[in-house]
PDB file of C-alpha atoms in Angstrom:
ATOM      1  CA  MET W1122     -15.163 -15.693  19.123  1.00 39.00           C
ATOM      2  CA  ASN W1123     -12.633 -13.208  17.800  1.00 51.00           C
ATOM      3  CA  ASN W1124     -11.152 -14.233  14.436  1.00 55.00           C
ATOM      4  CA  ASP W1125      -8.419 -11.612  14.525  1.00 65.00           C
ATOM      5  CA  TYR W1126      -5.358 -13.817  14.964  1.00 71.00           C
ATOM      6  CA  PHE W1127      -2.662 -11.235  14.260  1.00 72.00           C
ATOM      7  CA  GLN W1128      -3.593  -8.123  16.222  1.00 75.00           C
ATOM      8  CA  TRP W1129      -1.848  -9.253  19.389  1.00 82.00           C
ATOM      9  CA  LEU W1130       1.500  -9.307  17.555  1.00 84.00           C
ATOM     10  CA  PRO W1131       3.860  -6.331  17.857  1.00 88.00           C
ATOM     11  CA  ALA W1132       3.991  -3.955  14.879  1.00 85.00           C
ATOM     12  CA  GLU W1133       7.539  -5.040  13.943  1.00 87.00           C
ATOM     13  CA  ILE W1134       6.463  -8.671  13.665  1.00 88.00           C
ATOM     14  CA  LEU W1135       3.356  -7.750  11.675  1.00 86.00           C
ATOM     15  CA  GLU W1136       5.481  -5.754   9.237  1.00 87.00           C
ATOM     16  CA  ARG W1137       7.679  -8.836   8.747  1.00 88.00           C
ATOM     17  CA  VAL W1138       4.580 -11.008   8.213  1.00 87.00           C
ATOM     18  CA  PHE W1139       3.222  -8.455   5.735  1.00 88.00           C
ATOM     19  CA  SER W1140       6.513  -8.610   3.812  1.00 88.00           C
ATOM     20  CA  LEU W1141       5.653 -12.237   2.989  1.00 87.00           C
ATOM     21  CA  VAL W1142       2.203 -11.387   1.605  1.00 87.00           C
ATOM     22  CA  PRO W1143       1.947 -10.913  -2.189  1.00 87.00           C
ATOM     23  CA  GLY W1144       1.356  -7.319  -3.320  1.00 85.00           C
ATOM     24  CA  ARG W1145      -2.311  -7.471  -4.264  1.00 84.00           C
ATOM     25  CA  SER W1146      -3.180  -9.291  -1.055  1.00 88.00           C
ATOM     26  CA  LEU W1147      -1.116  -6.776   0.894  1.00 87.00           C
ATOM     27  CA  VAL W1148      -3.320  -3.995  -0.466  1.00 85.00           C
ATOM     28  CA  TRP W1149      -6.396  -5.833   0.848  1.00 86.00           C
ATOM     29  CA  VAL W1150      -4.773  -6.631   4.216  1.00 84.00           C
ATOM     30  CA  SER W1151      -3.862  -2.978   4.647  1.00 84.00           C
ATOM     31  CA  LEU W1152      -7.540  -2.056   4.302  1.00 82.00           C
ATOM     32  CA  THR W1153      -8.830  -4.361   7.054  1.00 82.00           C
ATOM     33  CA  CYS W1154      -8.236  -1.960   9.945  1.00 83.00           C
ATOM     34  CA  VAL W1155      -6.419   1.245  10.856  1.00 84.00           C
ATOM     35  CA  ARG W1156      -3.571  -0.600  12.597  1.00 85.00           C
ATOM     36  CA  ASN W1157      -2.868  -2.823   9.578  1.00 86.00           C
ATOM     37  CA  TYR W1158      -3.091   0.198   7.287  1.00 87.00           C
ATOM     38  CA  ASN W1159      -0.518   2.085   9.339  1.00 86.00           C
ATOM     39  CA  ILE W1160       1.834  -0.894   9.589  1.00 87.00           C
ATOM     40  CA  ALA W1161       1.558  -1.670   5.863  1.00 88.00           C
ATOM     41  CA  ASN W1162       2.139   2.007   5.002  1.00 87.00           C
ATOM     42  CA  SER W1163       5.894   1.468   4.858  1.00 87.00           C
ATOM     43  CA  ILE W1164       8.084   2.655   1.982  1.00 89.00           C
ATOM     44  CA  SER W1165      10.559  -0.224   2.379  1.00 88.00           C
ATOM     45  CA  LEU W1166       7.747  -2.788   2.390  1.00 89.00           C
ATOM     46  CA  TRP W1167       6.211  -1.463  -0.832  1.00 91.00           C
ATOM     47  CA  LYS W1168       9.590  -1.044  -2.562  1.00 91.00           C
ATOM     48  CA  SER W1169      10.356  -4.694  -1.866  1.00 90.00           C
ATOM     49  CA  VAL W1170       6.963  -5.653  -3.354  1.00 89.00           C
ATOM     50  CA  LEU W1171       7.756  -3.568  -6.450  1.00 91.00           C
ATOM     51  CA  ASP W1172      11.116  -5.318  -6.794  1.00 91.00           C
ATOM     52  CA  GLU W1173       9.654  -8.800  -6.280  1.00 89.00           C
ATOM     53  CA  GLU W1174       6.978  -8.255  -8.920  1.00 88.00           C
ATOM     54  CA  LYS W1175       9.484  -6.564 -11.259  1.00 90.00           C
ATOM     55  CA  LEU W1176       7.252  -3.536 -11.774  1.00 89.00           C
ATOM     56  CA  ILE W1177       8.863  -0.644 -13.587  1.00 86.00           C
ATOM     57  CA  ILE W1178       7.911   2.787 -12.315  1.00 91.00           C
ATOM     58  CA  SER W1179       7.992   5.335 -15.112  1.00 91.00           C
ATOM     59  CA  ASP W1180       8.217   9.092 -14.702  1.00 93.00           C
ATOM     60  CA  HIS W1181       4.542   9.276 -15.681  1.00 93.00           C
ATOM     61  CA  ILE W1182       3.541   6.990 -12.800  1.00 92.00           C
ATOM     62  CA  GLU W1183       5.706   8.925 -10.336  1.00 93.00           C
ATOM     63  CA  ASN W1184       4.250  12.261 -11.457  1.00 94.00           C
ATOM     64  CA  TYR W1185       0.670  11.013 -11.336  1.00 94.00           C
ATOM     65  CA  ALA W1186       1.199   9.491  -7.878  1.00 93.00           C
ATOM     66  CA  GLN W1187       2.569  12.819  -6.676  1.00 94.00           C
ATOM     67  CA  GLN W1188      -0.528  14.594  -8.016  1.00 94.00           C
ATOM     68  CA  VAL W1189      -2.779  12.097  -6.233  1.00 92.00           C
ATOM     69  CA  LEU W1190      -0.895  12.636  -2.968  1.00 91.00           C
ATOM     70  CA  GLN W1191      -1.267  16.399  -3.354  1.00 90.00           C
ATOM     71  CA  GLU W1192      -5.016  16.024  -3.883  1.00 89.00           C
ATOM     72  CA  ILE W1193      -5.274  13.799  -0.816  1.00 86.00           C
ATOM     73  CA  GLU W1194      -3.475  16.448   1.238  1.00 84.00           C
ATOM     74  CA  LYS W1195      -5.888  19.139  -0.016  1.00 83.00           C
ATOM     75  CA  VAL W1196      -9.036  17.301   1.051  1.00 82.00           C
ATOM     76  CA  ARG W1197      -7.612  15.820   4.226  1.00 79.00           C
ATOM     77  CA  THR W1198      -9.179  17.034   7.479  1.00 72.00           C
ATOM     78  CA  GLN W1199      -8.015  17.018  11.081  1.00 71.00           C
ATOM     79  CA  GLU W1200     -10.387  14.131  11.808  1.00 74.00           C
ATOM     80  CA  SER W1201      -8.710  11.803   9.312  1.00 74.00           C
ATOM     81  CA  ARG W1202      -7.634   8.655  11.108  1.00 71.00           C
ATOM     82  CA  LEU W1203      -5.549   7.194   8.300  1.00 73.00           C
ATOM     83  CA  GLU W1204      -2.090   8.327   7.367  1.00 80.00           C
ATOM     84  CA  VAL W1205      -1.472   9.550   3.841  1.00 85.00           C
ATOM     85  CA  PRO W1206      -0.401   6.548   1.750  1.00 87.00           C
ATOM     86  CA  VAL W1207       3.284   6.320   0.951  1.00 90.00           C
ATOM     87  CA  SER W1208       4.254   7.046  -2.634  1.00 91.00           C
ATOM     88  CA  ALA W1209       5.603   3.515  -3.181  1.00 91.00           C
ATOM     89  CA  LYS W1210       2.153   2.058  -2.413  1.00 91.00           C
ATOM     90  CA  LEU W1211       0.581   4.342  -5.006  1.00 91.00           C
ATOM     91  CA  TRP W1212       3.325   3.418  -7.483  1.00 93.00           C
ATOM     92  CA  TYR W1213       2.469  -0.247  -6.954  1.00 92.00           C
ATOM     93  CA  ILE W1214      -1.267   0.249  -7.457  1.00 90.00           C
ATOM     94  CA  LEU W1215      -0.772   2.410 -10.559  1.00 91.00           C
ATOM     95  CA  ALA W1216       1.868   0.121 -12.085  1.00 91.00           C
ATOM     96  CA  LYS W1217      -0.409  -2.897 -11.645  1.00 90.00           C
ATOM     97  CA  LYS W1218      -3.252  -1.021 -13.382  1.00 88.00           C
ATOM     98  CA  VAL W1219      -0.938  -0.039 -16.240  1.00 89.00           C
ATOM     99  CA  ARG W1220       0.286  -3.636 -16.561  1.00 83.00           C
ATOM    100  CA  LEU W1221      -3.319  -4.907 -16.667  1.00 79.00           C
ATOM    101  CA  ASN W1222      -4.276  -2.356 -19.308  1.00 76.00           C
ATOM    102  CA  ILE W1223      -1.251  -3.201 -21.449  1.00 78.00           C
ATOM    103  CA  GLY W1224      -2.107  -6.904 -21.135  1.00 70.00           C
ATOM    104  CA  ARG W1225      -5.616  -6.254 -22.447  1.00 68.00           C
ATOM    105  CA  ASN W1226      -4.379  -4.556 -25.623  1.00 57.00           C
TER     106      ASN W1226
END
């Protein structure tokens, strides 16, 4: 039996469903398959997650995310099936790590 309940939905509906998923869970959902990754790789989706979680994106985070994206582009091959992640997704991941590290100190 197939336990994939959402794959029959159109991409527009899945993006709306993903907008209701909390940020950390959205990261995990986006890693389940190529289709989910591509649908969840939306700037507007990740900016809304940043706003909901009240994460502040500093210049340092923006600059580091840009460096990471440049490195991804350098090592990327023609056979890569995944799109390059949007900058807002990297901002979210980095801001959460910074928030966790600040909370530990």
